[in-house]
Amino acid sequence: MKKRILSAALAVCMLLSLSLSAFAITANVSVDKPTVKAGEDVAVTLSMSDALNDIVTIAYKVRFDSSLFTPKSCTTAAGQPYVTMSIVRKDAKGSYVNVSTMDPTSEGQTVQAGAFCTVVFTAKSDVSAETTAAFISEFENAMDTTFQPIHTGHDGGSVSVKVKPASTAYTVALTAAPATVGIDENAQVKLTVSDTYNAYRFVLSYDA
């Protein structure tokens, strides 16, 4: 009798293990730009590593630095169930918004692999120094059509961006090499710019 009970218990554990492993996914995070200036937007996209079937609800926290960013909007990715975004919330780890989808019929819906939703954040206008900020996805909860919560098998992701003040001052230094030239000799002048840009345009004047 004890052997039968033990066998049954092991069988139940195996079934539960298989059920949970079927929901083992990673919510990767990516951004549309590596650097954001004060007042600019950055789009943070959550992407599912695998598809999830028969989902009634699933929710993730998107963590961010509220001293640097303000959430602006949330867009559902093509082919995904409608995703909503909460107001800014806080817990012991810091600030976050909740992004979630819920099937109003409770019949179950499919969350496709790939992009799930995109949350746009705006860098605050008072950013005064260059710094680095992280956006982190963290699994919050999920439920399938049996109305049983899914507790494990979900990993989050993280991505960082560089945050800069709105206007970055730069300097241009001119260096003559050699410092002295004779008649009919070429005078070479080196321009050194303190920051990197996509293009430069300078107007140089000289004694003709």
PDB file of C-alpha atoms in Angstrom:
ATOM      1  CA  MET A   1       0.000   0.000   0.000  1.00  0.00           C
ATOM      2  CA  LYS A   2       2.855   2.350   0.907  1.00  0.00           C
ATOM      3  CA  LYS A   3       4.541   1.620  -2.430  1.00  0.00           C
ATOM      4  CA  ARG A   4       1.347   2.519  -4.315  1.00  0.00           C
ATOM      5  CA  ILE A   5       1.008   5.819  -2.420  1.00  0.00           C
ATOM      6  CA  LEU A   6       4.676   6.645  -3.048  1.00  0.00           C
ATOM      7  CA  SER A   7       4.330   5.826  -6.764  1.00  0.00           C
ATOM      8  CA  ALA A   8       1.237   7.989  -7.063  1.00  0.00           C
ATOM      9  CA  ALA A   9       2.965  10.867  -5.277  1.00  0.00           C
ATOM     10  CA  LEU A  10       5.958  10.607  -7.594  1.00  0.00           C
ATOM     11  CA  ALA A  11       3.695  10.572 -10.639  1.00  0.00           C
ATOM     12  CA  VAL A  12       1.917  13.734  -9.475  1.00  0.00           C
ATOM     13  CA  CYS A  13       5.247  15.451  -8.858  1.00  0.00           C
ATOM     14  CA  MET A  14       6.443  14.512 -12.343  1.00  0.00           C
ATOM     15  CA  LEU A  15       3.265  15.865 -13.932  1.00  0.00           C
ATOM     16  CA  LEU A  16       3.550  19.113 -12.017  1.00  0.00           C
ATOM     17  CA  SER A  17       7.189  19.421 -12.983  1.00  0.00           C
ATOM     18  CA  LEU A  18       6.361  18.917 -16.656  1.00  0.00           C
ATOM     19  CA  SER A  19       3.502  21.405 -16.429  1.00  0.00           C
ATOM     20  CA  LEU A  20       5.682  24.095 -14.929  1.00  0.00           C
ATOM     21  CA  SER A  21       8.611  23.514 -17.278  1.00  0.00           C
ATOM     22  CA  ALA A  22       6.289  24.088 -20.231  1.00  0.00           C
ATOM     23  CA  PHE A  23       6.068  27.703 -19.105  1.00  0.00           C
ATOM     24  CA  ALA A  24       9.816  28.227 -18.741  1.00  0.00           C
ATOM     25  CA  ILE A  25      10.486  31.407 -20.710  1.00  0.00           C
ATOM     26  CA  THR A  26      12.745  34.433 -20.662  1.00  0.00           C
ATOM     27  CA  ALA A  27      11.435  37.967 -21.039  1.00  0.00           C
ATOM     28  CA  ASN A  28      14.338  39.654 -22.786  1.00  0.00           C
ATOM     29  CA  VAL A  29      14.681  43.437 -22.757  1.00  0.00           C
ATOM     30  CA  SER A  30      16.046  45.646 -25.538  1.00  0.00           C
ATOM     31  CA  VAL A  31      16.166  49.389 -26.282  1.00  0.00           C
ATOM     32  CA  ASP A  32      16.013  51.331 -29.536  1.00  0.00           C
ATOM     33  CA  LYS A  33      19.057  53.477 -28.729  1.00  0.00           C
ATOM     34  CA  PRO A  34      22.142  53.113 -26.492  1.00  0.00           C
ATOM     35  CA  THR A  35      22.270  56.777 -25.468  1.00  0.00           C
ATOM     36  CA  VAL A  36      19.444  59.081 -24.360  1.00  0.00           C
ATOM     37  CA  LYS A  37      19.631  62.829 -23.750  1.00  0.00           C
ATOM     38  CA  ALA A  38      17.453  64.742 -21.295  1.00  0.00           C
ATOM     39  CA  GLY A  39      13.964  65.200 -22.751  1.00  0.00           C
ATOM     40  CA  GLU A  40      14.362  62.381 -25.290  1.00  0.00           C
ATOM     41  CA  ASP A  41      12.386  59.121 -25.445  1.00  0.00           C
ATOM     42  CA  VAL A  42      13.756  55.596 -25.304  1.00  0.00           C
ATOM     43  CA  ALA A  43      11.669  52.569 -26.320  1.00  0.00           C
ATOM     44  CA  VAL A  44      12.056  49.495 -24.106  1.00  0.00           C
ATOM     45  CA  THR A  45      10.783  46.262 -25.672  1.00  0.00           C
ATOM     46  CA  LEU A  46       9.983  43.047 -23.783  1.00  0.00           C
ATOM     47  CA  SER A  47      10.323  39.905 -25.902  1.00  0.00           C
ATOM     48  CA  MET A  48       9.301  36.367 -24.996  1.00  0.00           C
ATOM     49  CA  SER A  49      11.777  33.589 -25.742  1.00  0.00           C
ATOM     50  CA  ASP A  50       8.946  31.067 -26.291  1.00  0.00           C
ATOM     51  CA  ALA A  51       5.203  30.992 -26.883  1.00  0.00           C
ATOM     52  CA  LEU A  52       2.738  30.428 -24.026  1.00  0.00           C
ATOM     53  CA  ASN A  53      -0.604  28.721 -24.646  1.00  0.00           C
ATOM     54  CA  ASP A  54      -3.831  28.760 -22.620  1.00  0.00           C
ATOM     55  CA  ILE A  55      -2.845  31.841 -20.634  1.00  0.00           C
ATOM     56  CA  VAL A  56      -5.576  33.721 -18.771  1.00  0.00           C
ATOM     57  CA  THR A  57      -3.233  36.378 -17.397  1.00  0.00           C
ATOM     58  CA  ILE A  58       0.473  37.142 -17.243  1.00  0.00           C
ATOM     59  CA  ALA A  59       2.220  40.189 -15.782  1.00  0.00           C
ATOM     60  CA  TYR A  60       5.734  41.573 -15.653  1.00  0.00           C
ATOM     61  CA  LYS A  61       7.339  44.411 -13.766  1.00  0.00           C
ATOM     62  CA  VAL A  62       9.488  46.785 -15.810  1.00  0.00           C
ATOM     63  CA  ARG A  63      11.885  48.364 -13.354  1.00  0.00           C
ATOM     64  CA  PHE A  64      13.481  51.744 -14.040  1.00  0.00           C
ATOM     65  CA  ASP A  65      15.171  54.665 -12.306  1.00  0.00           C
ATOM     66  CA  SER A  66      12.382  57.139 -11.534  1.00  0.00           C
ATOM     67  CA  SER A  67      14.925  59.895 -10.819  1.00  0.00           C
ATOM     68  CA  LEU A  68      15.952  59.745 -14.486  1.00  0.00           C
ATOM     69  CA  PHE A  69      12.882  58.552 -16.421  1.00  0.00           C
ATOM     70  CA  THR A  70       9.106  58.917 -16.626  1.00  0.00           C
ATOM     71  CA  PRO A  71       6.967  56.235 -18.351  1.00  0.00           C
ATOM     72  CA  LYS A  72       5.121  57.677 -21.341  1.00  0.00           C
ATOM     73  CA  SER A  73       3.214  54.921 -23.173  1.00  0.00           C
ATOM     74  CA  CYS A  74       2.858  51.189 -23.764  1.00  0.00           C
ATOM     75  CA  THR A  75       2.219  49.599 -27.162  1.00  0.00           C
ATOM     76  CA  THR A  76       1.168  45.989 -27.692  1.00  0.00           C
ATOM     77  CA  ALA A  77       3.334  44.142 -30.208  1.00  0.00           C
ATOM     78  CA  ALA A  78       1.681  42.842 -33.381  1.00  0.00           C
ATOM     79  CA  GLY A  79      -0.017  39.477 -32.898  1.00  0.00           C
ATOM     80  CA  GLN A  80      -0.024  39.634 -29.105  1.00  0.00           C
ATOM     81  CA  PRO A  81      -3.013  39.869 -26.730  1.00  0.00           C
ATOM     82  CA  TYR A  82      -3.736  43.441 -25.643  1.00  0.00           C
ATOM     83  CA  VAL A  83      -1.205  44.652 -23.049  1.00  0.00           C
ATOM     84  CA  THR A  84      -1.920  47.360 -20.475  1.00  0.00           C
ATOM     85  CA  MET A  85       0.476  49.383 -18.336  1.00  0.00           C
ATOM     86  CA  SER A  86      -0.102  50.412 -14.716  1.00  0.00           C
ATOM     87  CA  ILE A  87       0.780  53.671 -13.020  1.00  0.00           C
ATOM     88  CA  VAL A  88       4.229  53.933 -11.438  1.00  0.00           C
ATOM     89  CA  ARG A  89       4.521  51.710  -8.391  1.00  0.00           C
ATOM     90  CA  LYS A  90       7.242  51.236  -5.799  1.00  0.00           C
ATOM     91  CA  ASP A  91       8.457  48.387  -3.649  1.00  0.00           C
ATOM     92  CA  ALA A  92      11.604  47.619  -1.682  1.00  0.00           C
ATOM     93  CA  LYS A  93      13.625  47.311  -4.908  1.00  0.00           C
ATOM     94  CA  GLY A  94      12.518  50.632  -6.384  1.00  0.00           C
ATOM     95  CA  SER A  95      10.150  51.973  -9.051  1.00  0.00           C
ATOM     96  CA  TYR A  96       8.395  49.958 -11.754  1.00  0.00           C
ATOM     97  CA  VAL A  97       5.380  49.768 -14.022  1.00  0.00           C
ATOM     98  CA  ASN A  98       3.334  46.617 -14.414  1.00  0.00           C
ATOM     99  CA  VAL A  99       2.665  45.395 -17.965  1.00  0.00           C
ATOM    100  CA  SER A 100       0.065  42.656 -18.266  1.00  0.00           C
ATOM    101  CA  THR A 101      -2.502  40.956 -20.438  1.00  0.00           C
ATOM    102  CA  MET A 102      -5.756  39.321 -19.309  1.00  0.00           C
ATOM    103  CA  ASP A 103      -8.258  37.192 -21.179  1.00  0.00           C
ATOM    104  CA  PRO A 104     -11.745  38.513 -20.233  1.00  0.00           C
ATOM    105  CA  THR A 105     -13.346  35.235 -21.349  1.00  0.00           C
ATOM    106  CA  SER A 106     -10.971  33.099 -19.219  1.00  0.00           C
ATOM    107  CA  GLU A 107     -10.868  30.627 -22.119  1.00  0.00           C
ATOM    108  CA  GLY A 108      -7.147  31.110 -22.555  1.00  0.00           C
ATOM    109  CA  GLN A 109      -5.067  33.000 -25.088  1.00  0.00           C
ATOM    110  CA  THR A 110      -1.658  32.547 -26.681  1.00  0.00           C
ATOM    111  CA  VAL A 111       1.262  34.802 -25.925  1.00  0.00           C
ATOM    112  CA  GLN A 112       3.481  34.530 -28.975  1.00  0.00           C
ATOM    113  CA  ALA A 113       7.252  34.208 -28.927  1.00  0.00           C
ATOM    114  CA  GLY A 114       8.987  37.448 -29.843  1.00  0.00           C
ATOM    115  CA  ALA A 115       8.113  41.047 -29.022  1.00  0.00           C
ATOM    116  CA  PHE A 116       5.434  41.281 -26.321  1.00  0.00           C
ATOM    117  CA  CYS A 117       5.121  45.033 -25.763  1.00  0.00           C
ATOM    118  CA  THR A 118       7.100  48.269 -25.942  1.00  0.00           C
ATOM    119  CA  VAL A 119       7.179  50.786 -23.118  1.00  0.00           C
ATOM    120  CA  VAL A 120       8.388  54.300 -23.957  1.00  0.00           C
ATOM    121  CA  PHE A 121      10.211  56.238 -21.246  1.00  0.00           C
ATOM    122  CA  THR A 122      11.156  59.927 -21.350  1.00  0.00           C
ATOM    123  CA  ALA A 123      14.430  61.062 -19.822  1.00  0.00           C
ATOM    124  CA  LYS A 124      13.797  63.847 -17.326  1.00  0.00           C
ATOM    125  CA  SER A 125      14.776  67.364 -18.364  1.00  0.00           C
ATOM    126  CA  ASP A 126      16.829  68.013 -15.230  1.00  0.00           C
ATOM    127  CA  VAL A 127      19.490  65.388 -15.948  1.00  0.00           C
ATOM    128  CA  SER A 128      22.656  67.325 -15.147  1.00  0.00           C
ATOM    129  CA  ALA A 129      25.414  64.736 -15.467  1.00  0.00           C
ATOM    130  CA  GLU A 130      26.128  61.741 -17.648  1.00  0.00           C
ATOM    131  CA  THR A 131      25.151  58.462 -16.015  1.00  0.00           C
ATOM    132  CA  THR A 132      24.004  54.918 -16.785  1.00  0.00           C
ATOM    133  CA  ALA A 133      20.499  53.574 -16.159  1.00  0.00           C
ATOM    134  CA  ALA A 134      19.082  50.047 -16.324  1.00  0.00           C
ATOM    135  CA  PHE A 135      15.685  48.729 -17.416  1.00  0.00           C
ATOM    136  CA  ILE A 136      14.837  45.339 -15.921  1.00  0.00           C
ATOM    137  CA  SER A 137      11.992  42.905 -16.598  1.00  0.00           C
ATOM    138  CA  GLU A 138      10.816  40.825 -13.661  1.00  0.00           C
ATOM    139  CA  PHE A 139       8.131  38.151 -13.699  1.00  0.00           C
ATOM    140  CA  GLU A 140       5.227  39.022 -11.406  1.00  0.00           C
ATOM    141  CA  ASN A 141       2.454  36.456 -11.891  1.00  0.00           C
ATOM    142  CA  ALA A 142       0.609  34.264 -14.395  1.00  0.00           C
ATOM    143  CA  MET A 143      -2.402  31.970 -14.493  1.00  0.00           C
ATOM    144  CA  ASP A 144      -3.550  29.359 -16.995  1.00  0.00           C
ATOM    145  CA  THR A 145      -7.043  28.101 -17.863  1.00  0.00           C
ATOM    146  CA  THR A 146      -7.081  25.786 -14.830  1.00  0.00           C
ATOM    147  CA  PHE A 147      -6.894  28.989 -12.737  1.00  0.00           C
ATOM    148  CA  GLN A 148      -3.728  27.738 -11.112  1.00  0.00           C
ATOM    149  CA  PRO A 149      -0.952  30.306 -10.614  1.00  0.00           C
ATOM    150  CA  ILE A 150       2.302  29.633 -12.379  1.00  0.00           C
ATOM    151  CA  HIS A 151       5.058  30.179  -9.850  1.00  0.00           C
ATOM    152  CA  THR A 152       8.346  29.242 -11.473  1.00  0.00           C
ATOM    153  CA  GLY A 153      10.201  28.973 -14.735  1.00  0.00           C
ATOM    154  CA  HIS A 154      10.241  32.681 -15.673  1.00  0.00           C
ATOM    155  CA  ASP A 155      13.432  34.663 -16.037  1.00  0.00           C
ATOM    156  CA  GLY A 156      13.755  38.386 -16.517  1.00  0.00           C
ATOM    157  CA  GLY A 157      16.192  40.434 -18.543  1.00  0.00           C
ATOM    158  CA  SER A 158      18.124  43.669 -18.197  1.00  0.00           C
ATOM    159  CA  VAL A 159      19.526  46.350 -20.493  1.00  0.00           C
ATOM    160  CA  SER A 160      21.385  49.590 -19.805  1.00  0.00           C
ATOM    161  CA  VAL A 161      21.460  52.960 -21.542  1.00  0.00           C
ATOM    162  CA  LYS A 162      23.687  55.995 -21.179  1.00  0.00           C
ATOM    163  CA  VAL A 163      21.843  59.128 -20.054  1.00  0.00           C
ATOM    164  CA  LYS A 164      23.266  62.563 -20.896  1.00  0.00           C
ATOM    165  CA  PRO A 165      22.259  66.180 -20.250  1.00  0.00           C
ATOM    166  CA  ALA A 166      20.314  67.848 -23.070  1.00  0.00           C
ATOM    167  CA  SER A 167      23.237  69.969 -24.295  1.00  0.00           C
ATOM    168  CA  THR A 168      26.776  68.741 -24.060  1.00  0.00           C
ATOM    169  CA  ALA A 169      29.433  71.439 -24.210  1.00  0.00           C
ATOM    170  CA  TYR A 170      32.511  70.708 -26.273  1.00  0.00           C
ATOM    171  CA  THR A 171      35.819  72.381 -26.969  1.00  0.00           C
ATOM    172  CA  VAL A 172      38.008  72.659 -30.051  1.00  0.00           C
ATOM    173  CA  ALA A 173      41.742  72.971 -29.684  1.00  0.00           C
ATOM    174  CA  LEU A 174      44.110  74.145 -32.444  1.00  0.00           C
ATOM    175  CA  THR A 175      47.712  73.050 -32.422  1.00  0.00           C
ATOM    176  CA  ALA A 176      50.330  74.136 -34.963  1.00  0.00           C
ATOM    177  CA  ALA A 177      53.031  71.647 -35.835  1.00  0.00           C
ATOM    178  CA  PRO A 178      55.644  72.912 -36.263  1.00  0.00           C
ATOM    179  CA  ALA A 179      55.002  76.156 -34.434  1.00  0.00           C
ATOM    180  CA  THR A 180      57.318  78.081 -36.776  1.00  0.00           C
ATOM    181  CA  VAL A 181      57.572  77.810 -40.575  1.00  0.00           C
ATOM    182  CA  GLY A 182      59.650  79.575 -43.175  1.00  0.00           C
ATOM    183  CA  ILE A 183      58.726  81.138 -46.512  1.00  0.00           C
ATOM    184  CA  ASP A 184      57.081  78.664 -48.944  1.00  0.00           C
ATOM    185  CA  GLU A 185      56.809  76.026 -46.202  1.00  0.00           C
ATOM    186  CA  ASN A 186      53.498  74.410 -45.320  1.00  0.00           C
ATOM    187  CA  ALA A 187      51.837  75.218 -42.017  1.00  0.00           C
ATOM    188  CA  GLN A 188      49.887  72.326 -40.528  1.00  0.00           C
ATOM    189  CA  VAL A 189      47.206  72.874 -37.898  1.00  0.00           C
ATOM    190  CA  LYS A 190      45.662  70.034 -35.880  1.00  0.00           C
ATOM    191  CA  LEU A 191      42.026  70.350 -34.711  1.00  0.00           C
ATOM    192  CA  THR A 192      41.033  68.350 -31.623  1.00  0.00           C
ATOM    193  CA  VAL A 193      37.341  68.091 -30.622  1.00  0.00           C
ATOM    194  CA  SER A 194      36.507  67.023 -27.074  1.00  0.00           C
ATOM    195  CA  ASP A 195      33.419  64.975 -28.018  1.00  0.00           C
ATOM    196  CA  THR A 196      32.373  62.596 -30.831  1.00  0.00           C
ATOM    197  CA  TYR A 197      29.657  63.538 -33.343  1.00  0.00           C
ATOM    198  CA  ASN A 198      28.365  62.123 -36.630  1.00  0.00           C
ATOM    199  CA  ALA A 199      29.720  65.084 -38.615  1.00  0.00           C
ATOM    200  CA  TYR A 200      31.774  68.232 -38.180  1.00  0.00           C
ATOM    201  CA  ARG A 201      31.811  71.587 -39.964  1.00  0.00           C
ATOM    202  CA  PHE A 202      34.330  74.271 -39.082  1.00  0.00           C
ATOM    203  CA  VAL A 203      35.171  77.628 -40.625  1.00  0.00           C
ATOM    204  CA  LEU A 204      38.860  78.516 -40.270  1.00  0.00           C
ATOM    205  CA  SER A 205      40.290  81.965 -40.819  1.00  0.00           C
ATOM    206  CA  TYR A 206      43.923  82.805 -41.395  1.00  0.00           C
ATOM    207  CA  ASP A 207      46.216  85.667 -42.451  1.00  0.00           C
ATOM    208  CA  ALA A 208      46.540  85.581 -46.221  1.00  0.00           C
TER     209      ALA A 208
END
